[in-house]
Coordinates of C-alpha atoms and ligand atoms in Angstrom, one line a residue:
X744 CA -19.6 -14.9 -4.9
X745 CA -16.0 -15.0 -4.3
X746 CA -13.7 -12.3 -3.9
X747 CA -10.2 -11.4 -3.5
X748 CA -9.2 -11.5 0.2
X749 CA -8.6 -7.9 1.0
X750 CA -6.9 -6.1 3.8
X751 CA -6.4 -2.4 4.6
X752 CA -4.5 -0.6 1.8
X753 CA -1.2 0.8 2.9
X754 CA -1.7 4.5 2.0
X755 CA 2.0 5.0 1.4
X756 CA 2.2 2.1 -1.0
X757 CA -0.7 3.2 -3.1
X758 CA 1.1 6.2 -4.7
X759 CA 3.8 4.0 -6.1
X760 CA 1.3 1.5 -7.5
X761 CA 0.2 3.7 -10.4
X762 CA 3.8 4.3 -11.4
X763 CA 4.6 0.5 -11.1
X764 CA 1.6 -0.2 -13.3
X765 CA 3.1 1.7 -16.2
X766 CA 6.4 0.0 -15.8
X767 CA 4.6 -3.4 -15.6
X768 CA 2.7 -2.7 -18.8
X769 CA 5.8 -2.5 -20.9
X770 CA 7.0 -5.8 -19.3
X771 CA 3.7 -7.3 -20.2
X772 CA 4.1 -6.5 -23.8
X773 CA 6.9 -9.0 -24.0
X774 CA 5.2 -11.6 -21.8
X775 CA 4.0 -14.7 -23.7
X776 CA 0.4 -15.6 -23.5
X777 CA -0.5 -18.7 -21.5
X778 CA -0.7 -21.5 -24.0
X779 CA -3.1 -23.9 -22.3
X780 CA -1.0 -26.8 -23.7
X781 CA 0.1 -28.5 -20.4
X782 CA 0.1 -32.2 -20.6
X783 CA -2.2 -34.4 -18.6
X784 CA 0.8 -36.5 -17.5
X785 CA 2.4 -33.5 -15.9
X786 CA -0.8 -32.8 -14.0
X787 CA -1.2 -36.4 -12.9
X788 CA 2.3 -36.3 -11.4
X789 CA 1.6 -33.2 -9.3
X790 CA -0.7 -34.6 -6.6
X791 CA 0.1 -37.5 -4.4
X792 CA -1.7 -40.6 -5.6
X793 CA -2.2 -39.3 -9.1
X794 CA -2.7 -42.5 -11.2
X795 CA -0.5 -43.2 -14.2
X796 CA -2.6 -44.1 -17.2
X797 CA -1.2 -46.3 -20.0
X798 CA 1.0 -44.6 -22.5
X799 CA -1.4 -45.2 -25.4
X800 CA -4.5 -44.0 -23.6
X801 CA -2.6 -41.0 -22.4
X802 CA -1.6 -39.9 -25.9
X803 CA -5.1 -40.1 -27.4
X804 CA -6.8 -38.6 -24.3
X805 CA -4.2 -35.8 -24.3
X806 CA -5.1 -34.9 -27.8
X807 CA -8.8 -34.7 -26.9
X808 CA -8.1 -32.8 -23.7
X809 CA -5.9 -30.3 -25.5
X810 CA -8.7 -29.3 -27.8
X811 CA -11.3 -29.3 -25.1
X812 CA -9.1 -27.1 -22.9
X813 CA -8.0 -24.6 -25.4
X814 CA -11.0 -24.5 -27.6
X815 CA -8.5 -24.1 -30.5
X816 CA -9.9 -23.5 -33.9
X817 CA -13.4 -22.8 -32.5
X818 CA -13.1 -19.0 -32.3
X819 CA -11.1 -16.6 -34.5
X820 CA -8.0 -15.1 -33.1
X821 CA -8.7 -11.6 -31.9
X822 CA -5.2 -10.2 -32.6
X823 CA -1.6 -10.6 -31.6
X824 CA -1.8 -11.9 -28.1
X825 CA 1.4 -10.2 -27.1
X826 CA 0.3 -6.8 -28.2
X827 CA -0.9 -4.2 -25.7
X828 CA -4.6 -3.5 -25.9
X829 CA -4.2 0.1 -27.0
X830 CA -2.9 -1.2 -30.3
X831 CA -6.3 -2.8 -31.1
X832 CA -8.2 0.4 -30.7
X833 CA -8.9 3.3 -33.1
X834 CA -7.9 6.8 -32.4
X835 CA -11.6 7.7 -31.7
X836 CA -11.8 4.8 -29.2
X837 CA -8.6 5.9 -27.4
X838 CA -9.9 9.5 -27.2
X839 CA -13.2 8.3 -25.9
X840 CA -11.5 6.3 -23.2
X841 CA -9.4 9.3 -22.2
X842 CA -12.5 11.4 -22.0
X843 CA -14.2 8.9 -19.7
X844 CA -11.1 8.6 -17.6
X845 CA -9.7 11.9 -16.3
X846 CA -7.3 10.2 -13.9
X847 CA -5.6 8.3 -16.7
X848 CA -5.6 11.5 -18.8
X849 CA -3.8 13.4 -16.1
X850 CA -1.3 10.6 -15.5
X851 CA -0.4 10.5 -19.2
X852 CA -0.3 14.2 -19.6
X853 CA 2.2 14.4 -16.8
X854 CA 4.4 11.8 -18.3
X855 CA 4.1 12.9 -22.0
X856 CA 6.4 15.9 -21.4
X857 CA 9.2 13.8 -22.9
X858 CA 9.3 12.6 -26.5
X859 CA 6.2 10.4 -26.6
X860 CA 2.8 11.8 -27.5
X861 CA -0.3 10.9 -25.5
X862 CA -1.5 8.8 -28.4
X863 CA 1.7 6.7 -28.5
X864 CA 1.6 6.2 -24.7
X865 CA -2.0 5.1 -24.8
X866 CA -1.2 2.5 -27.4
X867 CA 1.3 0.9 -25.0
X868 CA -1.2 0.4 -22.2
X869 CA -2.9 -2.8 -21.5
X870 CA -6.6 -3.1 -21.3
X871 CA -7.0 -3.0 -17.6
X872 CA -5.1 0.2 -17.4
X873 CA -7.3 1.6 -20.1
X874 CA -10.5 0.6 -18.3
X875 CA -9.5 1.2 -14.7
X876 CA -7.3 4.2 -15.0
X877 CA -4.1 2.6 -13.8
X878 CA -5.8 1.0 -10.9
X879 CA -3.2 -1.1 -9.0
X880 CA -5.1 -4.4 -9.4
X881 CA -4.7 -4.0 -13.2
X882 CA -0.9 -4.7 -12.9
X883 CA -1.1 -8.3 -13.9
X884 CA -4.1 -8.1 -16.2
X885 CA -4.0 -9.5 -19.8
X886 CA -5.8 -8.2 -22.9
X887 CA -8.6 -10.1 -24.4
X888 CA -6.5 -11.9 -27.0
X889 CA -4.3 -13.4 -24.3
X890 CA -7.3 -15.0 -22.5
X891 CA -7.1 -18.3 -24.4
X892 CA -10.1 -19.6 -22.6
X893 CA -12.2 -16.5 -21.9
X894 CA -12.0 -15.3 -25.5
X895 CA -14.0 -18.4 -26.5
X896 CA -16.8 -17.8 -24.0
X897 CA -20.1 -15.9 -24.3
X898 CA -19.0 -12.9 -22.3
X899 CA -18.6 -9.3 -23.2
X900 CA -15.2 -8.5 -24.6
X901 CA -13.0 -5.6 -23.5
X902 CA -13.2 -4.2 -27.0
X903 CA -17.0 -4.2 -26.9
X904 CA -16.9 -2.2 -23.7
X905 CA -14.2 0.1 -25.1
X906 CA -16.2 0.9 -28.2
X907 CA -18.8 2.6 -26.1
X908 CA -21.1 1.5 -23.3
X909 CA -24.1 3.2 -25.0
X910 CA -23.8 0.7 -27.8
X911 CA -24.3 -2.3 -25.4
X912 CA -27.9 -3.6 -25.5
X913 CA -28.8 -5.7 -22.5
X914 CA -29.6 -9.2 -23.4
X915 CA -28.3 -12.8 -23.8
X916 CA -25.2 -13.3 -25.9
X917 CA -26.0 -16.6 -27.5
X918 CA -29.0 -18.9 -27.7
X919 CA -28.5 -22.3 -26.3
X920 CA -30.1 -25.3 -27.9
X921 CA -30.6 -27.6 -25.0
X922 CA -30.8 -30.6 -27.4
X923 CA -27.3 -30.0 -28.5
X924 CA -25.8 -29.7 -25.0
X925 CA -23.3 -32.6 -24.3
X926 CA -25.0 -35.2 -22.1
X927 CA -21.7 -36.3 -20.5
X928 CA -18.8 -34.3 -19.0
X929 CA -15.7 -33.7 -21.2
X930 CA -12.7 -36.0 -20.5
X931 CA -10.8 -35.3 -17.4
X932 CA -7.0 -35.4 -17.2
X933 CA -5.5 -38.9 -16.8
X934 CA -5.2 -39.7 -13.2
X935 CA -8.2 -37.6 -12.2
X936 CA -11.9 -38.1 -12.3
X937 CA -15.1 -36.1 -12.1
X938 CA -17.2 -36.4 -8.9
X939 CA -20.5 -34.9 -7.9
X940 CA -20.1 -34.0 -4.2
X941 CA -22.9 -35.0 -1.9
X942 CA -22.9 -32.2 0.6
X943 CA -25.7 -33.9 2.7
X944 CA -22.9 -36.3 3.7
X945 CA -20.9 -34.6 6.4
X946 CA -17.6 -36.3 5.3
X947 CA -17.9 -34.8 1.8
X948 CA -18.8 -31.4 3.2
X949 CA -15.6 -31.7 5.3
X950 CA -13.6 -32.5 2.2
X951 CA -14.8 -29.3 0.5
X952 CA -14.0 -27.4 3.7
X953 CA -10.4 -28.9 3.7
X954 CA -9.8 -28.1 0.1
X955 CA -10.9 -24.5 0.5
X956 CA -9.3 -24.1 3.9
X957 CA -5.9 -24.9 2.4
X958 CA -6.2 -23.7 -1.2
X959 CA -8.8 -21.0 -1.5
X960 CA -8.5 -17.2 -2.0
X961 CA -5.5 -15.5 -0.3
X962 CA -4.5 -11.8 -0.3
X963 CA -1.7 -10.7 -2.7
X964 CA 0.9 -11.0 0.1
X965 CA -0.2 -14.5 1.2
X966 CA -0.9 -13.3 4.7
X967 CA -4.6 -14.3 5.0
X968 CA -6.8 -17.0 3.4
X969 CA -10.6 -17.3 3.6
X970 CA -11.7 -20.0 6.0
X971 CA -15.3 -20.9 5.2
X972 CA -16.6 -23.1 8.0
X973 CA -18.6 -26.3 7.3
X974 CA -21.7 -24.5 8.7
X975 CA -21.0 -21.6 6.2
X976 CA -20.6 -24.0 3.3
X977 CA -23.7 -25.8 4.2
X978 CA -25.6 -22.5 4.2
X979 CA -24.0 -21.1 1.1
X980 CA -24.2 -24.2 -1.1
X981 CA -27.7 -25.4 -0.1
X982 CA -29.8 -22.4 -0.9
X983 CA -33.4 -23.1 -1.9
X984 CA -33.6 -25.1 -5.2
X985 CA -30.0 -26.2 -4.9
X986 CA -28.9 -29.1 -7.0
X987 CA -26.4 -31.8 -6.1
X988 CA -25.1 -31.8 -9.7
X989 CA -23.9 -28.3 -9.4
X990 CA -21.4 -29.2 -6.7
X991 CA -18.7 -30.4 -9.0
X992 CA -15.5 -31.9 -7.8
X993 CA -12.3 -33.5 -9.2
X994 CA -10.6 -36.3 -7.4
X995 CA -7.2 -38.0 -7.9
X996 CA -8.3 -41.4 -9.2
X997 CA -5.9 -43.5 -7.0
X998 CA -6.1 -41.7 -3.7
X999 CA -9.6 -40.3 -4.2
X1000 CA -8.3 -37.0 -2.8
X1001 CA -10.5 -34.0 -3.7
X1002 CA -8.3 -31.7 -5.7
X1003 CA -10.6 -29.2 -7.3
X1004 CA -14.1 -27.8 -6.9
X1005 CA -16.6 -25.5 -8.4
X1006 CA -20.3 -24.8 -7.5
X1007 CA -23.5 -23.2 -8.5
X1008 CA -26.7 -22.3 -6.8
X1009 CA -29.9 -21.1 -8.6
X1010 CA -31.3 -17.6 -8.2
X1011 CA -33.5 -15.1 -10.1
X1012 CA -31.5 -12.1 -10.8
X1013 CA -32.9 -8.8 -12.0
X1014 CA -30.6 -6.8 -14.2
X1015 CA -32.4 -3.5 -14.7
X1016 CA -35.8 -4.5 -16.0
X1017 CA -35.0 -8.0 -17.0
X1018 CA -35.3 -11.0 -14.6
X1019 CA -32.9 -13.8 -15.5
X1020 CA -32.9 -17.4 -14.2
X1021 CA -29.3 -17.7 -13.3
X1022 CA -26.8 -19.8 -11.5
X1023 CA -24.5 -18.1 -9.0
X1024 CA -21.1 -19.7 -9.5
X1025 CA -18.7 -19.7 -6.6
X1026 CA -16.0 -21.6 -4.7
X1027 CA -13.9 -22.4 -7.7
X1028 CA -10.7 -23.9 -6.2
X1029 CA -7.8 -25.8 -7.6
X1030 CA -5.2 -27.5 -5.3
X1031 CA -2.1 -25.5 -5.2
X1032 CA 0.0 -28.3 -6.8
X1033 CA -2.3 -28.3 -9.8
X1034 CA -2.2 -24.6 -10.6
X1035 CA -1.5 -23.2 -14.0
X1036 CA -2.4 -26.5 -15.7
X1037 CA -5.6 -25.2 -17.3
X1038 CA -7.9 -27.2 -15.0
X1039 CA -10.0 -24.1 -14.5
X1040 CA -11.4 -23.9 -18.0
X1041 CA -12.4 -27.5 -17.7
X1042 CA -14.2 -26.9 -14.5
X1043 CA -16.0 -23.9 -15.8
X1044 CA -17.0 -25.7 -18.9
X1045 CA -18.4 -28.6 -16.8
X1046 CA -20.4 -26.4 -14.5
X1047 CA -21.7 -24.5 -17.6
X1048 CA -22.7 -27.8 -19.2
X1049 CA -24.5 -28.9 -16.0
X1050 CA -26.4 -25.5 -15.9
X1051 CA -27.3 -25.7 -19.6
X1052 CA -28.6 -29.3 -19.1
X1053 CA -30.9 -27.9 -16.3
X1054 CA -32.1 -25.1 -18.7
X1055 CA -30.1 -22.3 -17.0
X1056 CA -28.3 -20.3 -19.6
X1057 CA -27.0 -17.3 -17.6
X1058 CA -24.7 -17.0 -14.6
X1059 CA -23.4 -14.4 -12.2
X1060 CA -20.0 -14.6 -10.5
X1061 CA -17.5 -12.4 -8.7
X1062 CA -13.8 -12.6 -9.0
X1063 CA -11.0 -10.5 -7.4
X1064 CA -9.0 -10.4 -10.6
X1065 CA -9.8 -8.7 -13.9
X1066 CA -11.2 -11.0 -16.6
X1067 CA -13.3 -10.2 -19.7
X1068 CA -15.4 -8.2 -18.8
X1069 CA -16.8 -6.9 -15.5
X1070 CA -20.3 -5.5 -15.5
X1071 CA -19.3 -3.6 -12.4
X1072 CA -16.4 -3.3 -9.8
X1073 CA -16.7 -2.6 -6.1
X1074 CA -14.0 -2.0 -3.6
X1075 CA -13.6 -3.6 -0.1
X1076 CA -13.6 -1.4 3.0
X1077 CA -12.7 -2.5 6.5
X1078 CA -13.7 -1.2 9.9
X1079 CA -11.4 -2.2 12.7
X1080 CA -13.2 -3.5 15.8
X1081 CA -10.1 -4.9 17.5
X1082 CA -7.4 -2.7 16.0
X1083 CA -4.5 -4.0 18.0
X1084 CA -5.1 -7.6 16.9
X1085 CA -5.4 -6.4 13.3
X1086 CA -2.2 -4.6 13.7
X1087 CA -0.4 -7.6 15.2
X1088 CA -1.4 -9.9 12.4
X1089 CA -0.4 -7.3 9.7
X1090 CA -4.0 -6.5 8.6
X1091 CA -3.9 -2.9 9.6
X1092 CA -0.9 -0.6 9.2
X1093 CA 0.0 2.0 11.8
X1094 CA -0.6 5.2 9.9
X1095 CA 2.4 7.6 9.6
X1096 CA 2.4 10.0 12.5
X1097 CA -0.1 8.0 14.6
X1098 CA 0.4 5.8 17.7
X1099 CA -1.0 2.5 18.7
X1100 CA -2.9 4.2 21.5
X1101 CA -4.4 6.7 19.2
X1102 CA -5.6 4.0 16.8
X1103 CA -7.2 2.1 19.6
X1104 CA -9.1 5.2 20.6
X1105 CA -10.1 5.9 17.1
X1106 CA -11.8 2.6 16.7
X1107 CA -13.4 2.5 20.2
X1108 CA -17.1 1.9 20.2
X1109 CA -19.8 2.4 22.9
X1110 CA -21.0 -0.8 24.7
X1111 CA -24.6 -0.1 24.0
X1112 CA -26.5 0.4 20.7
X1113 CA -28.5 3.7 20.3
X1114 CA -31.5 3.0 18.0
X1115 CA -34.7 2.8 19.9
X1116 CA -36.6 -0.4 19.0
X1117 CA -33.5 -2.3 17.7
X1118 CA -33.7 -6.0 18.4
X1119 CA -32.8 -9.4 16.9
X1120 CA -35.1 -10.4 14.1
X1121 CA -37.9 -12.8 15.0
X1122 CA -40.1 -15.2 13.0
X1123 CA -43.0 -12.8 13.2
X1124 CA -40.9 -10.1 11.3
X1125 CA -40.3 -12.2 8.2
X1126 CA -43.1 -10.9 6.0
X1127 CA -42.5 -7.2 6.8
X1128 CA -38.8 -7.4 6.5
X1129 CA -39.0 -9.2 3.1
X1130 CA -41.5 -6.6 1.9
X1131 CA -39.1 -3.8 3.0
X1132 CA -36.0 -5.5 1.5
X1133 CA -37.7 -6.1 -1.8
X1134 CA -38.7 -2.5 -2.1
X1135 CA -35.2 -1.3 -1.1
X1136 CA -33.5 -3.6 -3.6
X1137 CA -35.8 -2.3 -6.4
X1138 CA -33.8 0.9 -6.2
X1139 CA -30.7 -0.9 -7.4
X1140 CA -30.0 -1.9 -11.1
X1141 CA -29.0 -5.4 -10.3
X1142 CA -30.4 -7.5 -7.4
X1143 CA -31.7 -10.9 -6.5
X1144 CA -35.4 -11.3 -6.6
X1145 CA -36.0 -13.0 -3.3
X1146 CA -38.7 -15.5 -2.6
X1147 CA -39.8 -15.9 1.0
X1148 CA -38.0 -19.2 1.2
X1149 CA -34.8 -17.7 0.0
X1150 CA -35.1 -14.7 2.3
X1151 CA -35.5 -17.1 5.2
X1152 CA -32.7 -19.2 4.2
X1153 CA -30.2 -16.3 3.8
X1154 CA -31.3 -14.0 6.5
X1155 CA -33.3 -16.0 9.1
X1156 CA -32.3 -19.6 8.8
X1157 CA -34.5 -21.9 11.0
X1158 CA -31.7 -24.3 11.8
X1159 CA -29.0 -22.8 14.0
X1160 CA -25.8 -24.4 13.0
X1161 CA -22.8 -25.4 15.1
X1162 CA -21.2 -22.1 14.3
X1163 CA -23.6 -19.2 13.8
X1164 CA -23.2 -17.8 10.3
X1165 CA -25.7 -15.0 9.9
X1166 CA -27.1 -12.3 12.3
X1167 CA -30.2 -10.3 11.5
X1168 CA -31.7 -7.3 13.4
X1169 CA -34.7 -5.1 12.9
X1170 CA -35.9 -1.8 14.3
X1171 CA -39.5 -1.9 15.5
X1172 CA -41.2 1.4 15.9
X1173 CA -42.3 1.4 19.6
X1174 CA -45.6 3.1 18.8
X1175 CA -46.8 1.7 15.5
X1176 CA -45.0 -1.6 16.1
X1177 CA -44.0 -1.5 12.4
X1178 CA -40.6 -2.7 11.3
X1179 CA -38.8 0.3 9.9
X1180 CA -35.3 -1.0 9.4
X1181 CA -33.4 -4.2 9.0
X1182 CA -29.7 -5.2 8.7
X1183 CA -27.7 -8.4 8.7
X1184 CA -24.1 -9.5 8.7
X1185 CA -22.4 -12.9 8.3
X1186 CA -19.4 -14.5 9.7
X1187 CA -16.4 -15.4 7.6
X1188 CA -13.1 -16.1 9.2
X1189 CA -9.7 -15.8 7.5
X1190 CA -6.7 -17.9 8.5
X1191 CA -3.7 -15.9 9.5
X1192 CA -0.9 -17.6 7.7
X1193 CA 2.3 -18.1 9.7
X1194 CA 1.4 -15.9 12.8
X1195 CA 2.5 -17.3 16.1
X1196 CA 0.0 -15.4 18.2
X1197 CA -3.2 -15.7 16.2
X1198 CA -4.7 -18.4 14.0
X1199 CA -7.7 -16.5 12.5
X1200 CA -9.3 -13.1 12.1
X1201 CA -13.0 -13.1 12.8
X1202 CA -14.6 -10.9 10.1
X1203 CA -18.2 -9.8 10.0
X1204 CA -19.4 -9.0 6.5
X1205 CA -22.2 -6.5 6.0
X1206 CA -25.0 -8.5 4.2
X1207 CA -28.4 -7.1 3.3
X1208 CA -30.1 -4.1 4.9
X1209 CA -33.1 -1.8 4.2
X1210 CA -34.8 1.1 5.8
X1211 CA -38.1 2.9 5.2
X1212 CA -36.2 6.2 5.3
X1213 CA -35.1 5.5 1.7
X1214 CA -38.7 6.1 0.6
X1215 CA -39.1 9.5 2.4
X1216 CA -39.4 12.5 0.2
X1217 CA -36.4 14.1 1.8
X1218 CA -33.5 12.2 0.3
X1219 CA -31.1 13.8 2.8
X1220 CA -32.4 11.6 5.6
X1221 CA -31.0 8.3 4.2
X1222 CA -27.4 9.1 5.1
X1223 CA -27.8 9.8 8.8
X1224 CA -30.2 6.8 9.1
X1225 CA -27.7 4.4 7.5
X1226 CA -25.0 5.8 9.7
X1227 CA -27.0 5.1 12.8
X1228 CA -27.9 1.6 11.6
X1229 CA -24.3 0.7 10.7
X1230 CA -22.9 2.1 13.9
X1231 CA -25.2 -0.1 15.9
X1232 CA -24.3 -3.0 13.6
X1233 CA -20.6 -2.4 14.5
X1234 CA -21.4 -2.4 18.2
X1235 CA -23.3 -5.7 17.9
X1236 CA -20.6 -7.3 15.8
X1237 CA -18.0 -6.3 18.4
X1238 CA -20.2 -7.9 21.1
X1239 CA -20.1 -11.1 19.0
X1240 CA -16.3 -11.0 19.2
X1241 CA -15.6 -10.0 15.6
X1242 CA -12.2 -8.4 15.0
X1243 CA -13.2 -6.5 11.8
X1244 CA -16.3 -5.4 10.0
X1245 CA -16.1 -5.5 6.2
X1246 CA -18.2 -4.0 3.5
X1247 CA -18.0 -3.3 -0.2
X1248 CA -19.0 -0.2 -2.0
X1249 CA -22.3 -1.8 -3.2
X1250 CA -25.9 -0.8 -2.2
X1251 CA -25.9 2.6 -0.5
X1252 CA -22.6 1.8 1.4
X1253 CA -20.7 4.9 0.3
X1254 CA -23.1 6.9 2.4
X1255 CA -21.6 5.6 5.7
X1256 CA -18.1 4.2 5.0
X1257 CA -16.2 7.3 5.8
X1258 CA -18.2 8.5 8.7
X1259 CA -18.1 5.0 10.3
X1260 CA -14.3 4.9 10.0
X1261 CA -14.0 2.2 7.4
X1262 CA -10.6 2.2 5.7
X1263 CA -10.2 1.4 2.0
X1264 CA -8.9 -2.2 1.4
X1265 CA -6.4 -3.3 -1.2
X1266 CA -8.9 -5.7 -2.8
X1267 CA -11.5 -5.1 -5.5
X1268 CA -14.4 -7.3 -6.4
X1269 CA -15.4 -7.5 -10.0
X1270 CA -19.0 -8.6 -10.9
X1271 CA -19.4 -10.7 -14.1
X1272 CA -22.3 -12.0 -16.1
X1273 CA -22.0 -15.1 -18.2
X1274 CA -23.9 -15.3 -21.5
X1275 CA -25.5 -11.9 -20.8
X1276 CA -24.4 -8.5 -22.2
X1277 CA -25.3 -5.6 -20.0
X1278 CA -24.3 -1.9 -19.9
X1279 CA -21.9 -1.3 -17.0
X1280 CA -23.4 -0.9 -13.5
X1281 CA -22.2 1.6 -10.9
X1282 CA -20.1 -0.1 -8.2
X1283 CA -19.9 2.7 -5.7
X1284 CA -16.4 3.8 -6.7
X1285 CA -15.2 6.6 -8.9
X1286 CA -12.5 6.6 -11.6
X1287 CA -9.8 6.9 -8.9
X1288 CA -11.1 3.8 -7.1
X1289 CA -12.5 5.9 -4.2
X1290 CA -15.8 5.2 -2.6
X1291 CA -18.3 7.6 -4.2
X1292 CA -21.9 8.6 -3.4
X1293 CA -22.3 9.7 -7.0
X1294 CA -21.7 6.1 -8.2
X1295 CA -24.3 4.2 -6.2
X1296 CA -27.4 2.4 -7.2
X1297 CA -25.9 -0.3 -9.5
X1298 CA -25.1 -3.3 -7.4
X1299 CA -27.7 -4.7 -5.0
X1300 CA -26.4 -8.2 -5.0
X1301 CA -24.2 -9.3 -2.1
X1302 CA -22.2 -12.4 -2.9
X1303 CA -20.6 -14.5 -0.2
Ligands
MYA1506 C1 -24.8 -20.6 -17.6 C2 -23.9 -21.2 -16.6 C3 -22.5 -20.7 -16.7 C4 -21.6 -21.1 -15.5 C5 -20.2 -20.7 -15.6 C6 -20.1 -19.2 -15.4 C7 -18.6 -18.7 -15.3 C8 -18.0 -19.0 -14.0 C9 -16.6 -18.5 -13.9 C10 -15.9 -18.9 -12.6 C11 -16.3 -18.1 -11.5 C12 -15.5 -18.4 -10.3 C13 -15.9 -17.5 -9.2 C14 -14.9 -17.8 -8.0 O1 -15.0 -18.8 -7.3 S1 -13.6 -16.7 -7.8 C15 -12.5 -17.5 -6.6 C16 -11.5 -18.3 -7.3 N1 -10.8 -19.1 -6.5 C17 -9.6 -18.7 -6.0 O2 -9.1 -17.6 -6.2 C18 -9.0 -19.7 -5.0 C19 -7.5 -19.8 -5.2 N2 -7.1 -20.0 -6.5 C20 -7.3 -21.1 -7.3 O3 -7.9 -22.1 -6.8 C21 -6.8 -21.1 -8.7 O4 -5.8 -20.1 -8.8 C22 -7.9 -20.8 -9.7 C23 -8.9 -21.9 -9.7 C24 -8.6 -19.5 -9.4 C25 -7.3 -20.6 -11.1 O5 -6.5 -21.7 -11.3 P1 -5.1 -21.6 -12.1 O6 -4.4 -20.4 -11.7 O7 -4.4 -22.9 -11.9 O8 -5.5 -21.4 -13.6 P2 -5.7 -22.5 -14.7 O9 -4.4 -22.8 -15.4 O10 -6.4 -23.6 -14.2 O11 -6.6 -21.7 -15.8 C26 -6.3 -20.5 -16.3 C27 -7.5 -19.9 -16.9 O12 -8.5 -19.7 -15.9 C28 -8.8 -18.3 -15.8 N3 -9.1 -18.0 -14.4 C29 -8.2 -17.9 -13.4 N4 -8.8 -17.6 -12.3 C30 -10.1 -17.5 -12.6 C31 -11.3 -17.2 -11.8 N5 -11.2 -17.0 -10.5 N6 -12.5 -17.2 -12.4 C32 -12.6 -17.4 -13.8 N7 -11.5 -17.7 -14.5 C33 -10.3 -17.8 -13.9 C34 -7.6 -17.6 -16.3 O13 -7.9 -16.3 -16.7 C35 -7.2 -18.5 -17.5 O14 -8.1 -18.3 -18.6 P3 -7.6 -17.4 -19.8 O15 -7.2 -16.1 -19.2 O16 -6.4 -18.1 -20.4 O17 -8.8 -17.2 -20.7

């Protein structure tokens, strides 16, 4: 359930971003699509200890690898890879997109005062601009035809979405004949080898921690990098039903250094009325020296093969960047707990016209929580909280179907690890003794890159929550209740020495983000389904990428 590392958006920079996106789109028209033709030799030379295979072997393996990597000849070309997406669409499709996208329409109307018609301008836009309305994260997006790998995969295409969401019928994209699934992994680049990581072995867990710690997701300005602790990885990668085979690594053959990783864990996922047996794919990581060598498609194909072999034909994953084609998109929001530290490390800007002192006061919190009956969750609460959470999540279009074992693993783990990962609280009615509310958050630090004063930011991420108030007849009661719950969550997180509290626009979060002084982040999180077509789901943001109460109820799955 990975994500783009996000920090607070600089409000002054945002206005320029849309204009830049337009300029960038014309640059992209001339950019060449990635070929996927890098040689194995080149890759082997990149990491210390990469073994040199014999010349002959290399040549024949290279041939094999090339076709495995690019999937060339397997799928028809979708169009000219250098052409902007707008060119592939009919006039009706372009009009439909404009109707669905008032922000984009305004933007183009304002610019079309010159010689170009709206229609001509639309045709120059790339697909991310068409879909997201010039959202800044679309700047580097490619169109479907340029996705040499993704265009060969059973995922919804940009064109399918553009031709009308009502035409999309939820269901699997292709049937998998388990008998025909390859029994062995595809060849690895010379000098590297497949490995199944044994995460019961502390040393191997540490290796994954090291790889991710140095090479995992960073923000766009390379200021912060996610730092998943070994305790966190142990928790995230060993969910009930976990399989060792789904912890896939690549080692340099000579040095045995771990240079790439991808993982899956099993879950049952409800998408509207359909419950899918899925894998949740996460922690894809390639050593920085091996980037842009098309190792990613090989890793994805291998985890896919291993899932298919186990009879799992669908997957869910989240990525910060735009790929074909999100089923939903959420935005990150951040609530400062230690504003001054966040300012010092460059996470939070000082808003124009404000002062440090004013910002510190703005984010000050009381020392004590205010909800009567709030306490840490206990073993005796498990059944009632699970029942409450299940009912709460049924209100969402997409959510995990939790078993008791899964619920306990994620929200009330019996083993307390070296470093605590998850915190869960309940509200118990003092009279009836019933559990009326529940919330949880988890701990994910980020390394501060190159800062002399601070090594890490301690971030609490809002995890699952639920409240009986959601089932009251009076729908207006939910907002104040969630605000009260989240306010107490902020106070508790501050007590636990967190610097910032993060939340996405999923679940009912838009109901409290503004009131609890969360600021919009510069990162988005796209949700994807593999081998499953589904009509888009609301991600809690509007067409302008703002948190929106009118766009809730889609995403009820929180990914780590
Ligand atoms: C049924 C079971 C199915 C199971 C499988 C379900 C699918 C699971 C999908 C995976 C879910 C992962 C969820 C997470 O963990 S998302 C977190 C990803 N990790 C990071 O961001 C960590 C830092 N970055 C890296 O380690 C590398 O930059 C990565 C590994 C991301 C790309 O390395 P590199 O930059 O060296 O690229 P390449 O030359 O090898 O390959 C280029 C091709 O790879 C496509 N690409 C790039 N980034 C991603 C990405 N994050 N998801 C999917 N595809 C991605 C790209 O569009 C291009 O294909 P195409 O555009 O030409 O078509």
